[in-house]
Short mmCIF file of C-alpha atoms and ligand atoms in Angstrom, two decimals:
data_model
loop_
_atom_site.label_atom_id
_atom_site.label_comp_id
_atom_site.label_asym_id
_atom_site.label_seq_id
_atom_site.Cartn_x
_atom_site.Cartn_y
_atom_site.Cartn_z
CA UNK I 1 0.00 0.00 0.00
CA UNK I 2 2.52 2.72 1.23
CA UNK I 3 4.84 1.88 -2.25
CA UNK I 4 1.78 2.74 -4.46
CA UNK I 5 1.19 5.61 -2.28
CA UNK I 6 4.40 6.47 -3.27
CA UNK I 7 4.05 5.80 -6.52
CA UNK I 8 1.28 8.39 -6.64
CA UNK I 9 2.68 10.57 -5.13
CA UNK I 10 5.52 11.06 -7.46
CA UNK I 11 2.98 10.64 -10.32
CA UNK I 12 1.36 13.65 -9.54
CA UNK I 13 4.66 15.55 -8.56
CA UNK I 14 5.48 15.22 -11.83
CA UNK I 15 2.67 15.93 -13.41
CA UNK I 16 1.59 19.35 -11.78
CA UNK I 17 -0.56 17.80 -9.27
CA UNK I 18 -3.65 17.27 -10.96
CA UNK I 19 -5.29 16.03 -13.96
CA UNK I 20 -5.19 18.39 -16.89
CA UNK I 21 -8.68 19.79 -18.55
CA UNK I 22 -9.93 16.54 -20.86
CA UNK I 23 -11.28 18.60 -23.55
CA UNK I 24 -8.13 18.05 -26.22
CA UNK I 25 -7.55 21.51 -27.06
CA UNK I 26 -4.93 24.16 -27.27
CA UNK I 27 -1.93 21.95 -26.82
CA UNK I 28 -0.34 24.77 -28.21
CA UNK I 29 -0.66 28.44 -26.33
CA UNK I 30 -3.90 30.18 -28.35
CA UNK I 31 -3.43 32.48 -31.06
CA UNK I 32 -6.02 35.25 -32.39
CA UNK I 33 -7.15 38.83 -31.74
CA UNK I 34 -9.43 39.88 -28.76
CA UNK I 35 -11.49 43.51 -29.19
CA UNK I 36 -10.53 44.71 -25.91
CA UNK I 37 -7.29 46.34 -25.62
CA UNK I 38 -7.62 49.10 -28.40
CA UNK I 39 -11.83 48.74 -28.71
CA UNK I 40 -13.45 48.42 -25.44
CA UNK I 41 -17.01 48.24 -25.46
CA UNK I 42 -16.61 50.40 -29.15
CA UNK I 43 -17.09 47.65 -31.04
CA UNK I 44 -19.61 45.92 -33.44
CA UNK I 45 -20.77 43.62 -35.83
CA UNK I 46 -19.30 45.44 -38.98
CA UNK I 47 -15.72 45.88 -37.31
CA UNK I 48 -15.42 42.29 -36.12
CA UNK I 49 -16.28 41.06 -40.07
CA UNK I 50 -14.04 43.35 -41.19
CA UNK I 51 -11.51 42.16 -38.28
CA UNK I 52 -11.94 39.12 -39.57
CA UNK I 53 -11.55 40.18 -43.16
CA UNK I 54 -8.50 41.44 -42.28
CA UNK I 55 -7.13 38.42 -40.50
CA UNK I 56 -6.93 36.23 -43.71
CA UNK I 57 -5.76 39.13 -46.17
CA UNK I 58 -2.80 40.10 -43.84
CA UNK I 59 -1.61 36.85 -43.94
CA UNK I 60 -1.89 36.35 -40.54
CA UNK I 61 -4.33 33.56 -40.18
CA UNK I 62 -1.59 31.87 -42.68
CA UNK I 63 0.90 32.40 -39.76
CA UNK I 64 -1.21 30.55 -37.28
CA UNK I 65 -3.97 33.18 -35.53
CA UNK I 66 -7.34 31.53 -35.52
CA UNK I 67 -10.03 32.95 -32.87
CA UNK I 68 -11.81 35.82 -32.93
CA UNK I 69 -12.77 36.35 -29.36
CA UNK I 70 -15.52 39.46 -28.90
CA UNK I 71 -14.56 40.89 -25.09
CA UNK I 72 -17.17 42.56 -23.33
CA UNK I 73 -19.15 44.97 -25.27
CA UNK I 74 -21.35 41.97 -27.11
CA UNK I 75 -24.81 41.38 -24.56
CA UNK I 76 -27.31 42.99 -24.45
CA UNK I 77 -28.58 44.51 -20.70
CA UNK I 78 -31.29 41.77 -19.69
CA UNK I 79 -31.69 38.26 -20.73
CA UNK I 80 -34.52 37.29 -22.64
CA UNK I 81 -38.07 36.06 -21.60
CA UNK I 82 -36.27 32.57 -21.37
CA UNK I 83 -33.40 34.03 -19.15
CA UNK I 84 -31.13 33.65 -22.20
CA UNK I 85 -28.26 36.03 -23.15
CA UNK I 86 -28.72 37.79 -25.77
CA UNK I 87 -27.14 40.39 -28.04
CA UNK I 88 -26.75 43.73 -27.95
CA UNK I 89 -29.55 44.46 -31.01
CA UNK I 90 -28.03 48.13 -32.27
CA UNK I 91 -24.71 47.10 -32.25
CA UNK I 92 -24.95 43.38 -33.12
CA UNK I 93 -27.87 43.21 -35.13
CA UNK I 94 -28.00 40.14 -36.85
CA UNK I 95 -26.96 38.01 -33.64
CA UNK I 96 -24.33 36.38 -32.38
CA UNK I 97 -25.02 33.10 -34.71
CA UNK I 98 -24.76 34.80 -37.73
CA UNK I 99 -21.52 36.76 -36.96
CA UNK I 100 -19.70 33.05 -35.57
CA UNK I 101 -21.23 31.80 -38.92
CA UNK I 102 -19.56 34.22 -40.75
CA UNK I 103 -16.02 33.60 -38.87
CA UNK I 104 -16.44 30.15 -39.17
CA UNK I 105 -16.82 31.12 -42.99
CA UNK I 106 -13.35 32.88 -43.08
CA UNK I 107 -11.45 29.60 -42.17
CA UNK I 108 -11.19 31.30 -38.28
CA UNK I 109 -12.83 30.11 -35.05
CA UNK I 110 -15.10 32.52 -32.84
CA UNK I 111 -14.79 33.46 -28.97
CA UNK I 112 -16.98 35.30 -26.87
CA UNK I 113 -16.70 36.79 -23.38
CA UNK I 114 -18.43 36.33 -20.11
CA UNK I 115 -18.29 36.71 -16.97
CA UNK I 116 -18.58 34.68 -13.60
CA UNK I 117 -20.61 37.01 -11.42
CA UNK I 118 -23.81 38.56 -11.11
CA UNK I 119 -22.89 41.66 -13.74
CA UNK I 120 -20.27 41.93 -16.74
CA UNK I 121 -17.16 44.31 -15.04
CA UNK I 122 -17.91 47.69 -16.98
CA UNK I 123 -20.75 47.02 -19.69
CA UNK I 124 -23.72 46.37 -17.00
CA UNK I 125 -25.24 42.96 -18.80
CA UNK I 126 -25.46 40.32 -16.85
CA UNK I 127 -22.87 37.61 -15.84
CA UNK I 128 -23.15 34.03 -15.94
CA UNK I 129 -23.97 33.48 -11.96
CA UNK I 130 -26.55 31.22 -11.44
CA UNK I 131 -26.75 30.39 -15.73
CA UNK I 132 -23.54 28.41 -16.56
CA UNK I 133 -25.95 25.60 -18.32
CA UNK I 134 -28.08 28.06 -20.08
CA UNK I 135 -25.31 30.31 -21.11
CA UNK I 136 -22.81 27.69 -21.89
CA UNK I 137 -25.73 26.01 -24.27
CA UNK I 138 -26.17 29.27 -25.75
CA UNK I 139 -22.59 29.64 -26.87
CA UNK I 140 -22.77 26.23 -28.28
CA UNK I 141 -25.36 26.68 -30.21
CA UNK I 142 -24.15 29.51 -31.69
CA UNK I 143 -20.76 27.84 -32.62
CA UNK I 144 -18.50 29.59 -30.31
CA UNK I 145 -15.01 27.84 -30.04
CA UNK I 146 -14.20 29.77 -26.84
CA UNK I 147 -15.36 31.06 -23.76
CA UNK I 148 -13.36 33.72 -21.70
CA UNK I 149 -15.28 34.15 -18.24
CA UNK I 150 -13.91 36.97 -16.15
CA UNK I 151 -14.06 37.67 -12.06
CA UNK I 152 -16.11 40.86 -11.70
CA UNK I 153 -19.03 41.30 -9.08
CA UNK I 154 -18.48 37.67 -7.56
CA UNK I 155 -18.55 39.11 -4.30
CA UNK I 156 -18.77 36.04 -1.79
CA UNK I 157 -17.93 33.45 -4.38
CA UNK I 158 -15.59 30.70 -4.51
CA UNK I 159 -13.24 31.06 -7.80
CA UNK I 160 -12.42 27.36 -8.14
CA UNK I 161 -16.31 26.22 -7.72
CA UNK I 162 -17.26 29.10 -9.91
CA UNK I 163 -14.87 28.38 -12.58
CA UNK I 164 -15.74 24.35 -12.36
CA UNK I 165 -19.19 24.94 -13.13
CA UNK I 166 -19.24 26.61 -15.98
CA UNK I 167 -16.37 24.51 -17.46
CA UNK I 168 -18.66 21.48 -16.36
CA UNK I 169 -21.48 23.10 -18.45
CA UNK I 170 -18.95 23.69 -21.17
CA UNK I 171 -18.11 20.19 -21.68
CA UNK I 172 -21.44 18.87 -20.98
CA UNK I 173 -22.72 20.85 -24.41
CA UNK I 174 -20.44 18.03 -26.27
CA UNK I 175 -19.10 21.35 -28.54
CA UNK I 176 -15.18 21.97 -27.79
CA UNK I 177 -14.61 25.19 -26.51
CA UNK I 178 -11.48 26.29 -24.89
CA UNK I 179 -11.98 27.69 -21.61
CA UNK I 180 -9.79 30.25 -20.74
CA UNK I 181 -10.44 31.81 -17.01
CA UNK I 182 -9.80 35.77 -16.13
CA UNK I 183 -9.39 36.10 -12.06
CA UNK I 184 -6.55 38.06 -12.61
CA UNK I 185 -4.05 35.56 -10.56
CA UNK I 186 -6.18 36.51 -7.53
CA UNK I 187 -6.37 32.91 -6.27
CA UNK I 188 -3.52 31.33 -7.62
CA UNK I 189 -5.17 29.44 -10.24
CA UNK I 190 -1.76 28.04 -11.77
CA UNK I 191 -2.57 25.96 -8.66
CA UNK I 192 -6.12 24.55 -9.43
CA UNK I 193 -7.17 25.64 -12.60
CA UNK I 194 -5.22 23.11 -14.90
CA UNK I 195 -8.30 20.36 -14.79
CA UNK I 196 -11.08 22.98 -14.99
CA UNK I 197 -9.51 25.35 -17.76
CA UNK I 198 -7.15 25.71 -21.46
CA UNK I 199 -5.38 29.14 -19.40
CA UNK I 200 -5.59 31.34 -16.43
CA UNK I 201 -4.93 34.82 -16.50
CA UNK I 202 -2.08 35.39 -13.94
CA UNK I 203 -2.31 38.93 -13.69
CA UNK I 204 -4.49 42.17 -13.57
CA UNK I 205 -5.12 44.21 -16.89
CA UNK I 206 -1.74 45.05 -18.52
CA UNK I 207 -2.10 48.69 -19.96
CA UNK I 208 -1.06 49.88 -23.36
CA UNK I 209 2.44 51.33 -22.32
CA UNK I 210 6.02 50.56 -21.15
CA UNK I 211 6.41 50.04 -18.00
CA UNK I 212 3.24 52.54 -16.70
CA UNK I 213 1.80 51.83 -12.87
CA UNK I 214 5.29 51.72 -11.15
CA UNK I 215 3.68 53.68 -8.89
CA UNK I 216 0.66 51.97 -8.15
CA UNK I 217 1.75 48.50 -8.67
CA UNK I 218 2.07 47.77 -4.59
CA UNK I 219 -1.23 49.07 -3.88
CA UNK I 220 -4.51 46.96 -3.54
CA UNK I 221 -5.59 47.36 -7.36
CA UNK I 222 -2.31 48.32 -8.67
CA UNK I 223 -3.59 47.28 -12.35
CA UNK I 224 -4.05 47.74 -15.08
CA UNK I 225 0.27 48.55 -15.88
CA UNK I 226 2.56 48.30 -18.45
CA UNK I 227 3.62 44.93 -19.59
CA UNK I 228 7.12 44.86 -18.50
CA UNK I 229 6.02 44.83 -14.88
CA UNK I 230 3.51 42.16 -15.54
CA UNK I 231 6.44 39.98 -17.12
CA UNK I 232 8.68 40.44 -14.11
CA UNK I 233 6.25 38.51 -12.07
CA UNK I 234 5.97 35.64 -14.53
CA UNK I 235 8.85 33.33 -13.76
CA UNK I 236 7.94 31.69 -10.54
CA UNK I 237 5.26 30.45 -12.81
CA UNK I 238 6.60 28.68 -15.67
CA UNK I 239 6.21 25.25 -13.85
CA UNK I 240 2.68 25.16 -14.14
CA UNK I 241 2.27 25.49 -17.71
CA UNK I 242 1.99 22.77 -20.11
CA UNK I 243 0.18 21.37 -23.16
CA UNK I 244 -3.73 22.34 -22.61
CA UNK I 245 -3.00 24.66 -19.77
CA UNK I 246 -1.32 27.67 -20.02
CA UNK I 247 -0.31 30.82 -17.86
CA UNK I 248 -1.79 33.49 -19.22
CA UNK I 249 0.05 37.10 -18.86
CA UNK I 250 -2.55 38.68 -20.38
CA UNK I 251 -3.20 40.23 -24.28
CA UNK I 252 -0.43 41.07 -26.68
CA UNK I 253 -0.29 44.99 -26.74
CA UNK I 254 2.21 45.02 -30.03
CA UNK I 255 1.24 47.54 -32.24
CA UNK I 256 -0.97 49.46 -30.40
CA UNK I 257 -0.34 53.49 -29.95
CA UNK I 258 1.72 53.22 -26.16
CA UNK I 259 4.44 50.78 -27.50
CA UNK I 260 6.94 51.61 -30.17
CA UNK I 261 7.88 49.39 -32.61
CA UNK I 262 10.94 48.51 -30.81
CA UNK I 263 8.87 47.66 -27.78
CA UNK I 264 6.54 45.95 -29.76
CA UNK I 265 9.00 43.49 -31.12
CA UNK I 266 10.31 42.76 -27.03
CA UNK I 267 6.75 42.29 -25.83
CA UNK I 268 6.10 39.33 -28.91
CA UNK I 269 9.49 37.77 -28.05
CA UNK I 270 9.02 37.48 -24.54
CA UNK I 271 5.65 36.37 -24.60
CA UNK I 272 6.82 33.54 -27.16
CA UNK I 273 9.04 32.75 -24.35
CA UNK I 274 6.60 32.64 -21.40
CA UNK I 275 4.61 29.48 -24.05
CA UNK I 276 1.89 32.78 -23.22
CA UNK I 277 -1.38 32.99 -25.67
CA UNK I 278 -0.50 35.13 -28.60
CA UNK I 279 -3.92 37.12 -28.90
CA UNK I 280 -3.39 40.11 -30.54
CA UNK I 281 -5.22 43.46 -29.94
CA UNK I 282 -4.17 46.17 -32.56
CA UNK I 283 -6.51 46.97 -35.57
CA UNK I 284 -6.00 44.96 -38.25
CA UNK I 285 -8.37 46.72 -40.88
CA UNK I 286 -6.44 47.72 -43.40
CA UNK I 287 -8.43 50.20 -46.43
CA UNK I 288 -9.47 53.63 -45.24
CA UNK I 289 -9.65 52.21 -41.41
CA UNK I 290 -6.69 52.89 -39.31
CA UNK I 291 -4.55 50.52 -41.05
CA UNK I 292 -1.69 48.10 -39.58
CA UNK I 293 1.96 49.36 -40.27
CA UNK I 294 4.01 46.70 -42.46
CA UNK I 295 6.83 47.00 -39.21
CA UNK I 296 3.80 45.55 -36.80
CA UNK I 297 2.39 42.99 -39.42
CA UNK I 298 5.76 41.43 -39.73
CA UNK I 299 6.45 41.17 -36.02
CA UNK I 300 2.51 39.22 -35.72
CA UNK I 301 3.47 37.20 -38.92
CA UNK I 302 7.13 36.29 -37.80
CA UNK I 303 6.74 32.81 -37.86
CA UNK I 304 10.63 31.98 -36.27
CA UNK I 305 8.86 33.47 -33.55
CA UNK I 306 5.71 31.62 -33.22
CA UNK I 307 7.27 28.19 -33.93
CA UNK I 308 8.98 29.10 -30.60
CA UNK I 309 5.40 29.81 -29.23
CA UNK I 310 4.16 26.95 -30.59
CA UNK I 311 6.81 24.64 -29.70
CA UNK I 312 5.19 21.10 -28.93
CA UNK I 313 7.55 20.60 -25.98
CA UNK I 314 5.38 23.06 -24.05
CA UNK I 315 7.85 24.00 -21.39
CA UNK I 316 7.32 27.67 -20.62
CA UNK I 317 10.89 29.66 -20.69
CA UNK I 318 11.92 31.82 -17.93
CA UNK I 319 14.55 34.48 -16.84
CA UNK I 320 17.98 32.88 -16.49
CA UNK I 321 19.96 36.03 -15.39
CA UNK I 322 18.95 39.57 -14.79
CA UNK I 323 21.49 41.74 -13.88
CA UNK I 324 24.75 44.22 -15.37
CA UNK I 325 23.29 44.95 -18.62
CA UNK I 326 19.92 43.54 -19.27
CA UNK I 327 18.71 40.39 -18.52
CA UNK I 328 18.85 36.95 -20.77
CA UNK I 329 15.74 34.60 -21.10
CA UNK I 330 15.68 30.92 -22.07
CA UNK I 331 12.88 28.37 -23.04
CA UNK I 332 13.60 25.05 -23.83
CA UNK I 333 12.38 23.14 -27.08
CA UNK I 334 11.13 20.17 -28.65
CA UNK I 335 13.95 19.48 -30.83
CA UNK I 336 16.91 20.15 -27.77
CA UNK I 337 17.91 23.42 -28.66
CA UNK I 338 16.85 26.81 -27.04
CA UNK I 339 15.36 29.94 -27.56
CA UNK I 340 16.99 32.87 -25.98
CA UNK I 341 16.09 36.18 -25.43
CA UNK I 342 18.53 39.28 -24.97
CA UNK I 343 16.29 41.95 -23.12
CA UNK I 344 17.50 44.85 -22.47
CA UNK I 345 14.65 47.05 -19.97
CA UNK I 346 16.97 50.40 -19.76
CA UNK I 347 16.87 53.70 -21.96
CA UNK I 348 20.12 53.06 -24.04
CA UNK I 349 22.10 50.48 -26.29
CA UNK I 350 23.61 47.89 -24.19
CA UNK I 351 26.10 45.02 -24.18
CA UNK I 352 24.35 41.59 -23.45
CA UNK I 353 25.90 38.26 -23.35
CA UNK I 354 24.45 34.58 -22.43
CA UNK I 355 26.69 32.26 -21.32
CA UNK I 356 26.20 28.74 -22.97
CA UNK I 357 26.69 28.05 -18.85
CA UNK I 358 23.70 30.26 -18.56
CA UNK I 359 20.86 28.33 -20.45
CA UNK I 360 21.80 24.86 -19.38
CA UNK I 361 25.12 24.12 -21.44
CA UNK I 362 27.99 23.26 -21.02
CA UNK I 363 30.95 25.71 -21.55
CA UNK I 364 32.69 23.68 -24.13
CA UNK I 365 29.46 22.93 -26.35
CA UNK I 366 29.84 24.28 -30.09
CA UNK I 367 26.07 25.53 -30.26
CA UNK I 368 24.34 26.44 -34.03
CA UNK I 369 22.85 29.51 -34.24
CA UNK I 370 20.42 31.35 -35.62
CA UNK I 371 18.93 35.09 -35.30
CA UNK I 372 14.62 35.03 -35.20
CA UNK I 373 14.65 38.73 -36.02
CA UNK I 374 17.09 38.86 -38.79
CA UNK I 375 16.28 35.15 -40.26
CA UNK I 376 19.86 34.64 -40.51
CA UNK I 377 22.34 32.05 -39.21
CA UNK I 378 25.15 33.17 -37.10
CA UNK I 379 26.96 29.83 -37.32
CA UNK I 380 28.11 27.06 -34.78
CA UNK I 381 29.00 29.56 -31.62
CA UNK I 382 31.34 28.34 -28.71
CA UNK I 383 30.91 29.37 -25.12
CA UNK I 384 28.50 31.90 -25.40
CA UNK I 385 27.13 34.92 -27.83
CA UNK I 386 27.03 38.47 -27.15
CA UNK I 387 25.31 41.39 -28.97
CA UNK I 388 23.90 44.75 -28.72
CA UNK I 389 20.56 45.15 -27.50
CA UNK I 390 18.85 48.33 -28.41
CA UNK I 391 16.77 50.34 -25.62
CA UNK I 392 13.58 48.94 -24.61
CA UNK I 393 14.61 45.90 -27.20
CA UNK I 394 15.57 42.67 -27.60
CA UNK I 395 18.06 40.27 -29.58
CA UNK I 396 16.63 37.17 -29.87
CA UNK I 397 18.20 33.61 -31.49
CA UNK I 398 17.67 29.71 -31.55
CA UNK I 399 20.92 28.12 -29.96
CA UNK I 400 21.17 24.10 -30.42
CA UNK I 401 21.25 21.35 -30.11
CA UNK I 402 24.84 21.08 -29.64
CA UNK I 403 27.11 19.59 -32.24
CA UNK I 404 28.78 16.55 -31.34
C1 GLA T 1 -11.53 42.78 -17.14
C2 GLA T 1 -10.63 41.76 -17.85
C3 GLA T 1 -10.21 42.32 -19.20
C4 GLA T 1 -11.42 42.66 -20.05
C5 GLA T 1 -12.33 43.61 -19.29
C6 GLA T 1 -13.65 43.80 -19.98
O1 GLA T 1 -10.84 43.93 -16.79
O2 GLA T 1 -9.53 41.46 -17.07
O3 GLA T 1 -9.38 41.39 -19.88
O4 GLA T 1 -12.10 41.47 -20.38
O5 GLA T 1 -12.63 43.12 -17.98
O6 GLA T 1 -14.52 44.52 -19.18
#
């Protein structure tokens, strides 16, 4: 008895400590656009079509994005006379159905938002409390391939009973949805969350700047903030994720107005490190809309990059060193080489280098090389590399495996 106690035990050590979310879906970190970040609740039918549109003629549902997730903004104020959600009739007039329809139409997959408590956070229609069956068979009917539920007026309520409900309901519709939760890291959900949901936000809001909220960040609330502080608080986390369950560090900001390009190009590297979802948030209309710049379209689309996203080994990277002149970040992959990340965080050029030593080497291994940004090999590399990092920028290359 006490050896397959044992047994168990070291099971479930290894495996994170509980079973992960049966549902077969994003073994890979998700990858799409989300209205939020530059739209709030200023969105519509039109723009999402047009969204979507814009998706397949930038090339980057070629590159890998597929869902189309509408954030809050969508429901109308009351349920129906059947106590079912409902859209928002001006600015969704011909129903949620139609618009998944017409995703579904583009090759793409459609999300939706919700929330867990009583009332949405900021659009005042009603949350999922008390409806997780109704609501959940809603979205399935519909054809919505994912279901973000967020942690707003759930005053008195449990997260992990909460969250278990509705992904109960989910499954119990027999449509796959991924299930990605929004309680801001509140309750440590890297901790419970792996059998109940696809990814767990770990953080508050990030904010479409820098390194904005410094000031704040200590203070009950301190969100939402730029996303340099919310990657500082990411590596004690990279144990947790893993094929079907992902940390979430919240939305890609790249390309929207508070980042430059430079900053842009950091934020996409580092979340490709961190395994994190690659949802993008910028407008991708192109025509007479406020069109995409070519610079920002080729960061999304840089598909050196998003292999390392999507790498099937699912290990999420982490910060190796920090320190001297910027700080070096490694993830390990499939195929026994590594991603690396030169980051430099300060206001002028600097000197980084990573130690072969620093990502797991040895000092004598004769690593290959290869630059993400510049798609160019640097050749087989002893001991370790060094480069110049711009400001607020990165340097970012594939070292491995090691030739024998
Ligand atoms: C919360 C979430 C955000 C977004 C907004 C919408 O702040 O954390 O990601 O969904 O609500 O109101």
């Amino acid at each position: 008895m006490m050896r397959i106690v044992t047994v168990l035990a070291m099971l479930l050590a290894c495996c994170g400590g509980a079973p992960a979310l049966d549902n077969g879906l994003a073994r890979t970190p998700p990858m799409g656009w989300n209205s939020w970040n530059a739209f709030g609740l200023k969105m519509n039918e039109a723009m999402i079509r047009s969204t979507a549109d814009a998706m397949v003629s930038s090339g980057l549902k070629a590159a890998g994005y597929e869902y189309i997730i509408v954030d809050a903004g969508w429901k109308a104020k009351s349920r129906d006379a059947a106590g079912r959600l409902r859209a928002d009739a001006e600015k969704f007039p011909s129903g949620m159905k139609a618009l998944a329809d017409y995703v579904h139409s583009k090759g793409l997959k459609f999300g939706i938002y919700t929330d867990a408590g009583s009332e949405d956070c900021v659009s005042g229609a009603p949350g999922s409390r008390g409806f997780e069956e109704l609501d959940a068979a809603s979205f399935a009917e519909w054809g919505v391939d994912y279901v973000k539920e967020d942690w707003c007026n759930t005053t008195g309520m449990n997260a992990r009973e909460a969250y278990t409900k509705m992904s109960q309901a989910i499954l119990k519709t027999g449509r796959p949805m991924v299930f990605s939760i929004c309680e801001w890291g509140d309750n440590r959900p890297w901790e419970w969350a792996a059998p109940v949901a696809n990814l767990w936000r770990t953080t508050g809001d990030s904010k479409d700047c820098w390194d904005c909220g410094r000031e704040t960040m200590n203070k009950p609330g301190g969100y939402p903030r730029g996303w340099v502080l919310i990657l500082d608080a990411q590596p004690p986390l990279a144990a947790y994720a893993g094929p079907g369950d992902w940390n979430d560090p919240d939305l890609l900001q790249v390309g929207n107005s508070g980042l430059t390009t430079e900053e842009s190009r950091a934020q996409f590297s580092l979340w490709a490190i961190l395994a994190a979802p690659l949802i993008a948030t910028n407008d991708l209309r192109s025509g007479d809309l406020q069109a995409m710049t070519p610079e920002i379209r080729e960061i999304l689309a840089n598909r050196e990059l998003i292999a390392v996203d999507q790498d099937s080994r699912g290990t999420e990277g982490t910060r190796v060193r920090v320190g001297g002149s910027g700080e070096v970040w490694m993830r390990p992959l499939a195929d026994g080489s590594r991603a690396v990340v030169l980051f430099n965080p300060s206001q002028s050029l600097q000197t980084i280098r990573v130690r072969w030593t620093d990502i797991g080497g040895k000092q004598t291994d004769s690593l290959p090389l290869r630059d993400l940004w510049k798609h160019q090999d640097l050749g087989i590399v002893k001991q370790g590399y060094t480069a110049k990092v711009p400001a607020h920028g990165v340097v970012m290359i594939k070292a491995g495996p090691p030739i024998k």
